[in-house]
Coordinates of C-alpha atoms in Angstrom, one line a residue:
X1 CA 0.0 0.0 0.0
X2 CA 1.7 3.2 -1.2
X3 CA 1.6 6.6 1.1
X4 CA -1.2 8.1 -0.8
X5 CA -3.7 5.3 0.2
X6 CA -2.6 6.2 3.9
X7 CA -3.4 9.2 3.7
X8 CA -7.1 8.9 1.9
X9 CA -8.1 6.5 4.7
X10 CA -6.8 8.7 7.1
X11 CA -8.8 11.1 6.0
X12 CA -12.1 8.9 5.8
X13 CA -11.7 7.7 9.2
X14 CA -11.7 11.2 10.4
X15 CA -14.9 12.0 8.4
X16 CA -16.4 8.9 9.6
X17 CA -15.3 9.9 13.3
X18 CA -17.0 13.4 12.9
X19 CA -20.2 12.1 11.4
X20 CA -20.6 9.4 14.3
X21 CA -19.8 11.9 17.2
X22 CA -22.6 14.3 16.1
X23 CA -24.7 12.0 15.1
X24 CA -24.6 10.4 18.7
X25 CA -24.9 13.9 20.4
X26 CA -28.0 14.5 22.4
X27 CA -31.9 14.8 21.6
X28 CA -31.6 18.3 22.3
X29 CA -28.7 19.1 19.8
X30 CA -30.6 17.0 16.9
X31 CA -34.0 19.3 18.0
X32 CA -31.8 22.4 18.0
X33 CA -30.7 21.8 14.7
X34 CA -34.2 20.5 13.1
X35 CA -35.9 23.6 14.5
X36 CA -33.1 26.2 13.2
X37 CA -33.2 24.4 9.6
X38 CA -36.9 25.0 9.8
X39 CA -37.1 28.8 11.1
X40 CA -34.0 29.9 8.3
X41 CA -36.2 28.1 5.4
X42 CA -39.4 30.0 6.5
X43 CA -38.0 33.1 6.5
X44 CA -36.6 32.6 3.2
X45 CA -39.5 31.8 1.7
X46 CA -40.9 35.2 2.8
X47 CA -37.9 36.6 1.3
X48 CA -39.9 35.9 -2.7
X49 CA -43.6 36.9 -1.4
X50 CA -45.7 39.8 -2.2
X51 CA -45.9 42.2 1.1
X52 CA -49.2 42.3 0.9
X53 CA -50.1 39.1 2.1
X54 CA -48.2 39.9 4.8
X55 CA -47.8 42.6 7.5
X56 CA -44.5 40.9 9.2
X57 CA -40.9 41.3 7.8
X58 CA -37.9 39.3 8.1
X59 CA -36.3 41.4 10.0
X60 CA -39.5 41.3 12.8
X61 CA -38.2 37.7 13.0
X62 CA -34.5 38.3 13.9
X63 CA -35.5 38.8 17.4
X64 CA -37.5 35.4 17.5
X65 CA -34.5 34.0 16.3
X66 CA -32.0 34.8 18.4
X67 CA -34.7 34.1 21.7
X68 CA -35.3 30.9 19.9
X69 CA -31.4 30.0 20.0
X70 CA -30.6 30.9 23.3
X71 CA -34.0 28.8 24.7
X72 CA -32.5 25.9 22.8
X73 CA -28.9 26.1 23.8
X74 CA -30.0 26.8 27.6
X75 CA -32.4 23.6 27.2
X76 CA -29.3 21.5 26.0
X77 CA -26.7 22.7 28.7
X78 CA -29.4 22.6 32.0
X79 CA -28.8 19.0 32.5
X80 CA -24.6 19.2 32.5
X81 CA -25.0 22.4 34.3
X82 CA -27.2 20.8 36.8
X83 CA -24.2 17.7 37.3
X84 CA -21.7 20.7 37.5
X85 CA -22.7 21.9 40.3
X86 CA -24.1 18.7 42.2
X87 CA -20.4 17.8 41.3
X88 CA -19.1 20.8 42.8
X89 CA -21.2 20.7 45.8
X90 CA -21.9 24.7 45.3
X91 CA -24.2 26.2 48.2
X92 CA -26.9 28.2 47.1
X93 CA -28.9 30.7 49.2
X94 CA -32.1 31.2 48.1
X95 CA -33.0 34.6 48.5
X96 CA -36.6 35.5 50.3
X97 CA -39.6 36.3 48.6
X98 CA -39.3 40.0 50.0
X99 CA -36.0 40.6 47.9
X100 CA -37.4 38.7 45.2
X101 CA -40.8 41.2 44.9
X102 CA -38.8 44.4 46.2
X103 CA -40.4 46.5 43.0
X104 CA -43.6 45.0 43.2
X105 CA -46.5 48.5 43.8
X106 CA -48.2 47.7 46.7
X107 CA -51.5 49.2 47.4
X108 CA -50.3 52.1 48.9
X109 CA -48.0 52.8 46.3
X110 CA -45.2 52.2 48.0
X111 CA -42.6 50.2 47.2
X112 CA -41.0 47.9 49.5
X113 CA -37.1 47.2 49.1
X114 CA -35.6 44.4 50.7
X115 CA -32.1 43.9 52.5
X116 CA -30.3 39.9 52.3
X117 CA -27.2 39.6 54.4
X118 CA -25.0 37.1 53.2
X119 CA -21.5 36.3 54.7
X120 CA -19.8 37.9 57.2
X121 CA -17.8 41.4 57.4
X122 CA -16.0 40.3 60.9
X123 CA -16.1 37.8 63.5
X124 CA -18.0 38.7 66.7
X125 CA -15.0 37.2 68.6
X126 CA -11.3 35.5 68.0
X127 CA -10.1 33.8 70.4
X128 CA -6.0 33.8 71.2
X129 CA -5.7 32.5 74.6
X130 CA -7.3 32.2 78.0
X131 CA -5.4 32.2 81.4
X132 CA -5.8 32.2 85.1
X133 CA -5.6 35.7 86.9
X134 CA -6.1 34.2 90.6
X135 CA -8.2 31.7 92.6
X136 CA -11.2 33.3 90.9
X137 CA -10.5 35.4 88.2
X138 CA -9.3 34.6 84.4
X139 CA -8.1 36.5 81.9
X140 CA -9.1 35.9 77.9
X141 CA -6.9 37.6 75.3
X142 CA -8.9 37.9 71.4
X143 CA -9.9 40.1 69.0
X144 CA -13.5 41.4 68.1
X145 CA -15.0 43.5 65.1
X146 CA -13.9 47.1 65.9
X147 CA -17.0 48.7 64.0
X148 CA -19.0 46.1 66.6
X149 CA -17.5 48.4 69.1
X150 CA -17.7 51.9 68.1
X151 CA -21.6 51.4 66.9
X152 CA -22.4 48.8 69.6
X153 CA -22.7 47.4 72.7
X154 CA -21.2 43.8 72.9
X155 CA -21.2 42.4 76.2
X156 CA -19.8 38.9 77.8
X157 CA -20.6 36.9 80.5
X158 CA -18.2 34.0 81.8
X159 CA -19.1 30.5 83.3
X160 CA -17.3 28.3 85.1
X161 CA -18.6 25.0 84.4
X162 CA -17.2 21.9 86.7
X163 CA -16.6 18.5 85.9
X164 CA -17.7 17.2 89.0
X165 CA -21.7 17.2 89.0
X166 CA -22.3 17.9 92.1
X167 CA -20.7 21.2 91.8
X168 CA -22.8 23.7 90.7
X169 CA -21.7 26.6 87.4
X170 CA -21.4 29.9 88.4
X171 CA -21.2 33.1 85.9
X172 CA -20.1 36.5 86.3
X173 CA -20.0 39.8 83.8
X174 CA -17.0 40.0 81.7
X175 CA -15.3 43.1 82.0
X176 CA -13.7 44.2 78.9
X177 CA -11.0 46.3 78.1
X178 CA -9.7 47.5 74.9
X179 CA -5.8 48.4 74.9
X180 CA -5.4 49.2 71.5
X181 CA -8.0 51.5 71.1
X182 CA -7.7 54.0 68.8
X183 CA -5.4 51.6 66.8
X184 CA -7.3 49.1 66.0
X185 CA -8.1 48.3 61.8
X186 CA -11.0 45.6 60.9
X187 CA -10.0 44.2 64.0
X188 CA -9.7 45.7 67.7
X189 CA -7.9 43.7 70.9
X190 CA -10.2 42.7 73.9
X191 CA -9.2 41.5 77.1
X192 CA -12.0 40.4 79.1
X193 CA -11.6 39.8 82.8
X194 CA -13.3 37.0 84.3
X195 CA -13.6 37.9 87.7
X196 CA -16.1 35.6 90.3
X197 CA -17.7 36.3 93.0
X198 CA -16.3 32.7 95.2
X199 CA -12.7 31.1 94.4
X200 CA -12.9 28.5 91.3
X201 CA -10.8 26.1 93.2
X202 CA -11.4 22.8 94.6
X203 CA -11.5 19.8 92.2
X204 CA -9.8 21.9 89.6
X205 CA -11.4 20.0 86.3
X206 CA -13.1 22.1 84.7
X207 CA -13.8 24.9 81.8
X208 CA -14.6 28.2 81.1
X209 CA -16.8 29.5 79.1
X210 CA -17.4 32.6 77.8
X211 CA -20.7 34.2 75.9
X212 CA -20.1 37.6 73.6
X213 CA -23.2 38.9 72.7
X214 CA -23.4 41.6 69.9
X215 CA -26.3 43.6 71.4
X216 CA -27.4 45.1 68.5
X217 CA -23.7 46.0 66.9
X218 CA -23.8 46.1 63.1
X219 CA -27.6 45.0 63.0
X220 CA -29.8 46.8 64.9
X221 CA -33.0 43.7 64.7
X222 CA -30.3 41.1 65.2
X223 CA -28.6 40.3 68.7
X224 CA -26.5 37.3 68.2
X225 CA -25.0 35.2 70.8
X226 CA -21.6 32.8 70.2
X227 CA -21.0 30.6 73.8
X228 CA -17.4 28.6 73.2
X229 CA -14.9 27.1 75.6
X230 CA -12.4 29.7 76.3
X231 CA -10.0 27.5 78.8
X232 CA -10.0 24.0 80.3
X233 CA -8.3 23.2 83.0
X234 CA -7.2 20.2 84.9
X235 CA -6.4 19.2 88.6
X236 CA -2.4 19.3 87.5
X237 CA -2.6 22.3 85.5
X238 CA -4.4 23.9 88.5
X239 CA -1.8 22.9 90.9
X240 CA 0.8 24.6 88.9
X241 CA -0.8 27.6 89.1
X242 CA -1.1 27.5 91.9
X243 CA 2.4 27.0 93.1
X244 CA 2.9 30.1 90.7
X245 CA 0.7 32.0 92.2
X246 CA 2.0 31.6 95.8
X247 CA 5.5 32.0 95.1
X248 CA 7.0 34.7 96.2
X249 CA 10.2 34.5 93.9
X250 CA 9.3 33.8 90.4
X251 CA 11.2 32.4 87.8
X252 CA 12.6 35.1 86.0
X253 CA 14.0 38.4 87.4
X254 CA 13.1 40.3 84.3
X255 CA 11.0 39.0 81.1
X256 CA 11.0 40.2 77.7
X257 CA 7.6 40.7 75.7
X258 CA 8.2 42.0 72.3
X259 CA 5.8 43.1 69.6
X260 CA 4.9 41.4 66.3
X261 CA 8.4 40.9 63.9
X262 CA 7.9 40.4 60.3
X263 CA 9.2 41.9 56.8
X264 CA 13.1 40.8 55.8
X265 CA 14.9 41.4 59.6
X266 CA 18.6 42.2 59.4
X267 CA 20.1 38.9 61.4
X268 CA 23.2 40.8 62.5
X269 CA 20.8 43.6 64.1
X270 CA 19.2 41.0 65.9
X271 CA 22.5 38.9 66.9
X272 CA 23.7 42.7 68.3
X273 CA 20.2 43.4 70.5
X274 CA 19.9 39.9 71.8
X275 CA 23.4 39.4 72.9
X276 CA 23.4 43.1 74.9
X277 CA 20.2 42.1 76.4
X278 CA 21.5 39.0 77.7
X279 CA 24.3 40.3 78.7
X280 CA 22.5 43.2 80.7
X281 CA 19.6 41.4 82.3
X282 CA 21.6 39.1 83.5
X283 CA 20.8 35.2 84.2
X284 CA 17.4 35.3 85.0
X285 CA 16.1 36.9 82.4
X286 CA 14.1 35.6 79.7
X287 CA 13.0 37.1 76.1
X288 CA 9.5 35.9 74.0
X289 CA 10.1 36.4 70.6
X290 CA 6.8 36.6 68.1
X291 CA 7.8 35.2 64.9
X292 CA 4.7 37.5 62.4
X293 CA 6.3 36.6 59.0
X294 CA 9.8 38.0 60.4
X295 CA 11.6 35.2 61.4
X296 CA 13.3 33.6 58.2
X297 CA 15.8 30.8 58.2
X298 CA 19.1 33.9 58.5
X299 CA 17.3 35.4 61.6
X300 CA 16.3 31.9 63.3
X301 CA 20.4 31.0 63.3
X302 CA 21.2 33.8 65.1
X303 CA 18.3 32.6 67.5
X304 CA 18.8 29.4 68.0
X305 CA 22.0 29.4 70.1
X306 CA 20.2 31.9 72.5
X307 CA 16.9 29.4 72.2
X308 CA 19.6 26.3 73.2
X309 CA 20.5 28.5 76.2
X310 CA 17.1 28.5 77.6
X311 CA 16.9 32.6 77.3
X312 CA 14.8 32.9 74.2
X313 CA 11.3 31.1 73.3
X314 CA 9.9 31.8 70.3
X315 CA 6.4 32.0 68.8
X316 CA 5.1 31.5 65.3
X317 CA 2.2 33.9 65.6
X318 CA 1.7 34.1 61.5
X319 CA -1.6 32.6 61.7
X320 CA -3.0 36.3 63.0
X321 CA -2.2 37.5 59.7
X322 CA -6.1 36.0 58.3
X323 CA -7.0 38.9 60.8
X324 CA -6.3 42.8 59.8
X325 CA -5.3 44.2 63.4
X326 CA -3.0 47.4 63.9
X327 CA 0.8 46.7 63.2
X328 CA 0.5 42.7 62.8
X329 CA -2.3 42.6 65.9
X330 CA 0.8 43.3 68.4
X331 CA -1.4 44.6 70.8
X332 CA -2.6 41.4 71.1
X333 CA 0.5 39.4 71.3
X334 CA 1.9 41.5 74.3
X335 CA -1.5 40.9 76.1
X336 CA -0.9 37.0 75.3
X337 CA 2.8 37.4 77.1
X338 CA 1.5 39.4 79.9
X339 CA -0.9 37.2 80.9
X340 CA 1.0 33.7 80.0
X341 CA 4.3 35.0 82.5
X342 CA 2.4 37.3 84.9
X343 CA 3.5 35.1 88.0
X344 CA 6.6 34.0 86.2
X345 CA 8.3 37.4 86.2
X346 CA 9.6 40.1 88.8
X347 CA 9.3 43.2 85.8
X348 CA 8.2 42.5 82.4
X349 CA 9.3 45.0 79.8
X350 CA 7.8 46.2 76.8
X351 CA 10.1 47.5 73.5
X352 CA 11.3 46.6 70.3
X353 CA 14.4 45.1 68.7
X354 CA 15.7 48.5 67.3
X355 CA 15.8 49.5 70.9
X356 CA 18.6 48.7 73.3
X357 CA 17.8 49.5 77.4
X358 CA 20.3 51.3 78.8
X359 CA 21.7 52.7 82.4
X360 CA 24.4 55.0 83.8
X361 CA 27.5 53.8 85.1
X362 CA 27.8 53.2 88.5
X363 CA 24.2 51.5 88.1
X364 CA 22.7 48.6 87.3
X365 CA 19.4 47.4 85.9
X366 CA 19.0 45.8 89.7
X367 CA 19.8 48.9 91.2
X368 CA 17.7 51.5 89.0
X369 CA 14.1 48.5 89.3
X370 CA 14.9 48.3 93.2
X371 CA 14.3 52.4 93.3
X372 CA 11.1 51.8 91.5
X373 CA 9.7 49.0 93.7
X374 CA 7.2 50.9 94.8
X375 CA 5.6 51.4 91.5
X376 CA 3.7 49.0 89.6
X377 CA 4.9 50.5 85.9
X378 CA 7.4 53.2 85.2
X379 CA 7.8 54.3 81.5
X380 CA 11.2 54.8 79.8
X381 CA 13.0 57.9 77.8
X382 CA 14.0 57.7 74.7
X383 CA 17.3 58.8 72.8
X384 CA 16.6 58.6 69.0
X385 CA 19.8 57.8 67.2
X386 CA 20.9 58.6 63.5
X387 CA 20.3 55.6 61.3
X388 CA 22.8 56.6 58.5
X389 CA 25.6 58.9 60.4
X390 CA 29.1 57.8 61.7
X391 CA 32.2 58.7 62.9
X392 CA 34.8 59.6 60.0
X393 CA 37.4 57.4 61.7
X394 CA 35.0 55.0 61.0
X395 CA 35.1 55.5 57.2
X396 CA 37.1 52.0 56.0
X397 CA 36.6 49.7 58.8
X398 CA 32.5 50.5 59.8
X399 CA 31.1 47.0 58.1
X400 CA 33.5 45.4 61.1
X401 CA 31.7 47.1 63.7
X402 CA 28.3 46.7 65.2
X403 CA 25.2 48.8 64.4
X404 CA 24.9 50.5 67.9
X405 CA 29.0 50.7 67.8
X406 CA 28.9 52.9 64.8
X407 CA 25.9 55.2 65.3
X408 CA 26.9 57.5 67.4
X409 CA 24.5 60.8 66.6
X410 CA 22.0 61.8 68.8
X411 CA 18.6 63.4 67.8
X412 CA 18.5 66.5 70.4
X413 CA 15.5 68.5 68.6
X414 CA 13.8 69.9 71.6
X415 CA 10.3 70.4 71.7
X416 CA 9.4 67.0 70.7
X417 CA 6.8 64.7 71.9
X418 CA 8.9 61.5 71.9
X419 CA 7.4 58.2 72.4
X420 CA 8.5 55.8 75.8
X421 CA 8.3 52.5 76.5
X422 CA 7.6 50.7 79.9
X423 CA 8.5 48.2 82.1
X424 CA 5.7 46.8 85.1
X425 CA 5.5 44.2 88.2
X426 CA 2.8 42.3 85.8
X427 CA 1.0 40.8 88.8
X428 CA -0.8 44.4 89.5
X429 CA -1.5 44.7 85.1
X430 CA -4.8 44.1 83.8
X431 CA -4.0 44.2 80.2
X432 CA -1.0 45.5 77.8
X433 CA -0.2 48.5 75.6
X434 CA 2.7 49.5 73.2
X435 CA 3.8 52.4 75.2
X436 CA 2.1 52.0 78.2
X437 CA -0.8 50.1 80.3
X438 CA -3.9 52.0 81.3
X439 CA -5.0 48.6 83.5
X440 CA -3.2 48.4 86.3
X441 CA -3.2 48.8 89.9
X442 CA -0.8 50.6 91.9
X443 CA 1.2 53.8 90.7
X444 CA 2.8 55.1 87.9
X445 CA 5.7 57.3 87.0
X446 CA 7.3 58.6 84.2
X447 CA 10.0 60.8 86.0
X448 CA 13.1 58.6 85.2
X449 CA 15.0 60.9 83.0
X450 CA 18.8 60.3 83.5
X451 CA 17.9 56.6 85.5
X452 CA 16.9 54.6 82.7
X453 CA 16.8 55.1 79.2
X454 CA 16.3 53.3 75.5
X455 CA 18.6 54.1 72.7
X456 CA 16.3 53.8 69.8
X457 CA 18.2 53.3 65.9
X458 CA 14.8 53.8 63.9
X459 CA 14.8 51.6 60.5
X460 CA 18.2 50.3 60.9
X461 CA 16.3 46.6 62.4
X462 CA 14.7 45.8 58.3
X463 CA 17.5 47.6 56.5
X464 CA 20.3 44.7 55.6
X465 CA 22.3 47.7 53.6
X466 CA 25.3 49.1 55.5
X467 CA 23.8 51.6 57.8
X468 CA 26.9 54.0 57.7
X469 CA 25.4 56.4 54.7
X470 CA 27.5 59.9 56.1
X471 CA 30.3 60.1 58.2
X472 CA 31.0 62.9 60.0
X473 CA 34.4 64.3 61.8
X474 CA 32.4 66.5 64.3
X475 CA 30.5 65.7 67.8
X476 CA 27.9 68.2 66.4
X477 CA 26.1 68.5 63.1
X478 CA 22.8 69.2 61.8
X479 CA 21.2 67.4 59.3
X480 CA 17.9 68.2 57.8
X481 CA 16.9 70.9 59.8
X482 CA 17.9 68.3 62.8
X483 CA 20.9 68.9 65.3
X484 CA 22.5 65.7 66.6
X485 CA 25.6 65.4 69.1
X486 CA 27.4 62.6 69.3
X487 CA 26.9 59.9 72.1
X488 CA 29.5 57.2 72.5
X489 CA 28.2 55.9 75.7
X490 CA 27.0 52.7 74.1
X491 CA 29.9 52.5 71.4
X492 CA 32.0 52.2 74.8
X493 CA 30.5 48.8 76.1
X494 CA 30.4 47.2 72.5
X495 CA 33.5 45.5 73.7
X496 CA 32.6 43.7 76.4
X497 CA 29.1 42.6 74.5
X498 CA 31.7 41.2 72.0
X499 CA 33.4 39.1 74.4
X500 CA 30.1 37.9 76.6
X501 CA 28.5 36.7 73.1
X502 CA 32.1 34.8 72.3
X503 CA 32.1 33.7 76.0
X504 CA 28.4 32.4 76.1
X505 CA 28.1 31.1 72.9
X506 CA 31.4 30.7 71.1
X507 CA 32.1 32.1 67.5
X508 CA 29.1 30.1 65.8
X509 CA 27.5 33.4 64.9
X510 CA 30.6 35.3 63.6
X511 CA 29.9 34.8 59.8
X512 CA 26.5 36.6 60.5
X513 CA 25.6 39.1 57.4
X514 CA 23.6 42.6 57.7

């Protein structure tokens, strides 16, 4: 058989293949053609007859054949569309008859409109944690819808429920408190206090449940109700608690709670802050790192040895992200800390890793807390540093040195509102701020000028660039309408921070890159 012959059958098959495949198509598609074969030859026929028989023109029947068409090809696809979406399990919500006759004239003439709701806009409550507070009080750390808030009045009630029958539930009011107020996006933080009116001791076993009612926030007719489990507790857990509680010398000396980290963290900045910090808290100290989308594999080796140590834990708090809070919902993460460690701690402070804690000589961070016993929270003064300036003598040797080595300018504008940070004896805090708490009992004071102080290097903590962008061979300049004076006092102990990191750790983090 020559190639010609192969090809010719080819050929037929495919004809043959075409034919059978419409031939075999469904009833509708045979119906659909029939009826368009028919409609085209009448109106052709019409085409050759006088127009006097007739008072209809061709073009009159356009329309009928296009709605003619589309009722055919909708007839043909309603049973696959039908196993589409039994296939795809779609869920339809069929909408009431009152949105389905909104323009229908009443009697009265007017017309009714009708309103469906369908999904959600925010939760009425998400829930981070739950803790104990005392022998009868809890504390639960979430986040609610903040227009719930500003238009309504949501309120919560607790219940202790028992395992042990015979033991009656009791419920109190949930007091709630919003620390990021003001702040707060799509999302606001609550921290509802569960306080009751007898201790929730004895057996131990049990949960707590708490009810957030909307009141009438967001939807005026509606007043909806979600009851969950916020904590469960067992005997043991209770017993540890307990021994917390009671102690009169906690774990820690001073704890660590810092905000949200995400975005492409420097590793060497963070080797720098943790290894000072270590250094001058001292052994009992302890630092919670919250890992927001910041925490990549460079900046988790500079961690770890720290982790290995026992002085760092860290958190992976990147689920919140499904949530839009203020600044990666770090309002709510401090509250989490404050609560998890309140009995575990002595002080607990409250800054960020661009900012670096700092005493005179002659004192120590012992010395300086033990003056300011007697208050439950003291705030801190900043000193804003130059990000970019540095010492000419600097000029060819600054990518050895350590951020706060080589940024030595000062930001003395006067007249300046500058922001503090804080430090509190957590068993007397309520809930958690940024700056500062507004729940607490006890006193507070902000006169520590010259005690205790925070050296703050602004953008230098998700800049990996060399931060030495001007150097300068003056102690004064002014740079943008800014003065600055230099301050060496912390280039003068990067030394020693040097040698404590090499003594503690060894040189495992000495290849470390900006």
């Amino acid at each position: 058989m020559g190639k010609g012959e192969k090809v010719d059958n080819s050929k037929e098959k495919e004809r043959k293949m075409f034919v059978g495949v419409v031939w075999n198509c469904a009833a509708e598609l045979k119906l659909l053609v029939t009826a368009l074969l028919l409609l085209f030859s009448v109106i052709t026929v019409l085409q050759f007859l006088p127009s006097r028989y007739f008072s209809i023109s061709s073009s009159d029947l356009r329309p009928c054949t296009t709605t003619t068409t589309h009722l055919l090809i909708n007839s043909t696809t309603l049973n696959q569309t039908t196993i589409s979406l039994n296939e795809t399990k779609t869920n339809q919500t069929l909408l009431p008859d009152s949105l389905n006759q909104q323009n229908v004239l009443p009697a009265n003439g007017i017309i009714k409109r009708g309103f469906f709701p369908l999904g959600s806009a925010a939760y009425n409550f998400v829930l981070m944690s739950a803790y104990r507070g005392g022998l009868n009080s809890f504390a639960i750390n979430g986040l609610a819808s903040k227009p719930l808030h500003v238009f309504g009045k949501p309120t919560y009630e607790c219940k202790w429920v028992p395992r042990d029958a015979s033991r009656q539930p009791i419920s109190t009011i949930g007091l709630k408190m919003l620390p990021d107020w003001g702040f707060g996006r799509v999302y606001t933080v609550v921290v509802i206090n569960c306080t009751f009116p007898t201790s929730v001791v004895g057996g131990g076993d049990g949960e707590l449940y708490l009810s957030a009612s909307t009141n009438g926030g967001g939807d005026a007719d509606s007043n909806a109700t979600d009851t969950f489990v916020a904590l469960t507790e067992t005997q043991k857990e209770f017993v540890d608690f307990e021994s917390k509680f009671t102690n009169k010398t906690p774990k820690y000396d001073y704890l660590y709670c810092g905000s949200s980290l995400y975005g492409n963290l420097s590793p060497q900045r963070v080797r720098e802050w943790l290894a000072y910090h270590v250094r001058f808290f001292g052994e009992k100290s302890h630092f919670m790192i919250h890992d927001a989308g910041g925490i990549h594999e460079e900046v988790l080796e500079v961690l770890k040895p720290w982790m290995d140590k026992g002085y760092v834990t860290l958190q992976d708090i990147r689920d919140q992200e499904r949530f839009d809070g203020y600044y990666h919902n770090q309002f709510l993460v401090v509250n989490d800390c404050l609560h998890r460690y309140k009995f575990m701690a002595k002080w607990m402070f409250f800054f960020d890793v661009d900012e670096f804690i700092f005493v005179p000589k002659k004192s120590t961070i012992k010395s300086v807390l033990d003056s300011l016993s007697e208050f439950t929270q003291f705030t801190i003064e900043q000193m804003p540093m130059s990000n970019r300036l540095c010492l000419s003598e600097d000029l060819r040797k600054s990518y050895r040195k350590w951020g706060f080595e080589k940024l030595v300018y000062k930001d003395v504008k006067r007249g300046i509102r500058r922001d503090r940070k804080y430090a509190v004896q957590p068993r007397n805090v309520f809930s958690a701020g940024v700056h500062m708490s507004e729940n607490t009992v006890g006193k507070t004071t902000h006169k520590t000028e010259g005690k205790i102080m925070y050296y703050h290097y602004h953008g230098t903590i998700a800049d990996r660039r060399e931060p030495c962008r001007q150097h300068v061979n003056s102690t004064t300049i002014s740079l943008d309408g800014i003065p600055y004076v230099a301050d060496t006092r912390m280039r003068d102990v990067a030394g020693l921070i040097k040698r404590f990191e090499l003594k503690m750790i060894g040189p495992i983090l000495q290849r470390t890159r900006q």
